[in-house]
Coordinates of C-alpha atoms in Angstrom, one line a residue:
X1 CA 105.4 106.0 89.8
X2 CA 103.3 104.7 92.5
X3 CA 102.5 101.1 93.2
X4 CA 98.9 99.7 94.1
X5 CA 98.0 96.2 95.4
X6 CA 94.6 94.2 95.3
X7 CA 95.3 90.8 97.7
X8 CA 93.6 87.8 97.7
X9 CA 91.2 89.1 95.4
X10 CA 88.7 85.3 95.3
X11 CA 86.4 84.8 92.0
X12 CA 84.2 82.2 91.0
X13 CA 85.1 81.8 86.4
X14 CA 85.3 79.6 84.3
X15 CA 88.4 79.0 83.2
X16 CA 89.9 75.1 81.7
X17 CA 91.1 73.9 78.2
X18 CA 89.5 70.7 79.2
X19 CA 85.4 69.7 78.8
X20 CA 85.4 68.9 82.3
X21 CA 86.3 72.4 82.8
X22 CA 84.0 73.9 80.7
X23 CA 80.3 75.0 81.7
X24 CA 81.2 75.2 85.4
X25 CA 82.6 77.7 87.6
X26 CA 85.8 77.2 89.3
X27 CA 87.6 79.5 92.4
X28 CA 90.2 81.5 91.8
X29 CA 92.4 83.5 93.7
X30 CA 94.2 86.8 92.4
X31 CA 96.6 88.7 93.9
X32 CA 97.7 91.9 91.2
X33 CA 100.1 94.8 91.6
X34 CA 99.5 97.8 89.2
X35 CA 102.2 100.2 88.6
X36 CA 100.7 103.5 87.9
X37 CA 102.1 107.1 87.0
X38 CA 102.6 109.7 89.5
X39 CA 99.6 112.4 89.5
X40 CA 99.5 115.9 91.2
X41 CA 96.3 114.4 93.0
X42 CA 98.5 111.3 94.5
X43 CA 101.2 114.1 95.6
X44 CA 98.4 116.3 96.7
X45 CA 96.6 113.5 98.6
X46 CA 93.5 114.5 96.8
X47 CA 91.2 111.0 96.3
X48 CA 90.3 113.1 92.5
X49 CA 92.8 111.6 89.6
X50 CA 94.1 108.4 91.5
X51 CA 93.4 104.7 90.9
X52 CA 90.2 103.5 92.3
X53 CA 90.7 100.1 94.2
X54 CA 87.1 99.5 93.5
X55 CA 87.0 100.6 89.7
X56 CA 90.3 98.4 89.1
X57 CA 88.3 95.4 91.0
X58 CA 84.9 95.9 89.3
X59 CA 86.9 95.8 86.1
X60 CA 88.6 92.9 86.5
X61 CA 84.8 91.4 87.5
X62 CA 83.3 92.6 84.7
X63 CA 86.3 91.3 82.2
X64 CA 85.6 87.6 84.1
X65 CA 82.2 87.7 83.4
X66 CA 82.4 88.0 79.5
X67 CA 82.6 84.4 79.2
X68 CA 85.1 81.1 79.6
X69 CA 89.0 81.3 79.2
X70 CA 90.9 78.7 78.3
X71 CA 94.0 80.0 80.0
X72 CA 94.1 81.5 83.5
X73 CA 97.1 83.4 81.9
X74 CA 95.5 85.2 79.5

C-alpha cells in the first residue's frame, strides 16, 4: 500500500447548519491523505494504473459543487 497526499487543497462551498451560512460561499481549506493499493504500474513506475492527483482533485471539486452541506465532516 502506497500513500498519496493533496496539501492545502483551498475551495470556495457552501457549507453551515446555520441561515447565515446558507446561500453564500465560504473558504475552505483541505489537506487529504489517500491510502491506496499497491499496483504493478506504481512498482513499474508506469504513470498507467496509478492515482491521478488531478482526477482525485477534480472529484473532490465536482462532489463540492453538487450543492450546500450542512457539515464540513460529512
Amino acid at each position: 500500500m502506497y500513500r498519496i497526499f493533496v496539501r492545502d487543497l483551498v475551495l470556495f462551498v457552501e457549507v453551515g447548519v446555520y441561515e447565515s451560512e446558507k446561500n453564500r460561499q465560504q473558504r475552505i481549506r483541505l489537506n487529504i491523505e489517500l491510502d491506496c493499493e499497491d499496483t504493478i504500474a506504481a512498482a513499474q513506475d508506469r504513470i498507467r494504473g496509478v492515482v491521478c492527483y488531478f482526477s482525485v482533485v477534480e472529484r473532490i471539486r465536482a462532489m463540492l459543487a453538487e450543492g450546500h452541506i450542512n457539515l464540513i465532516e460529512t
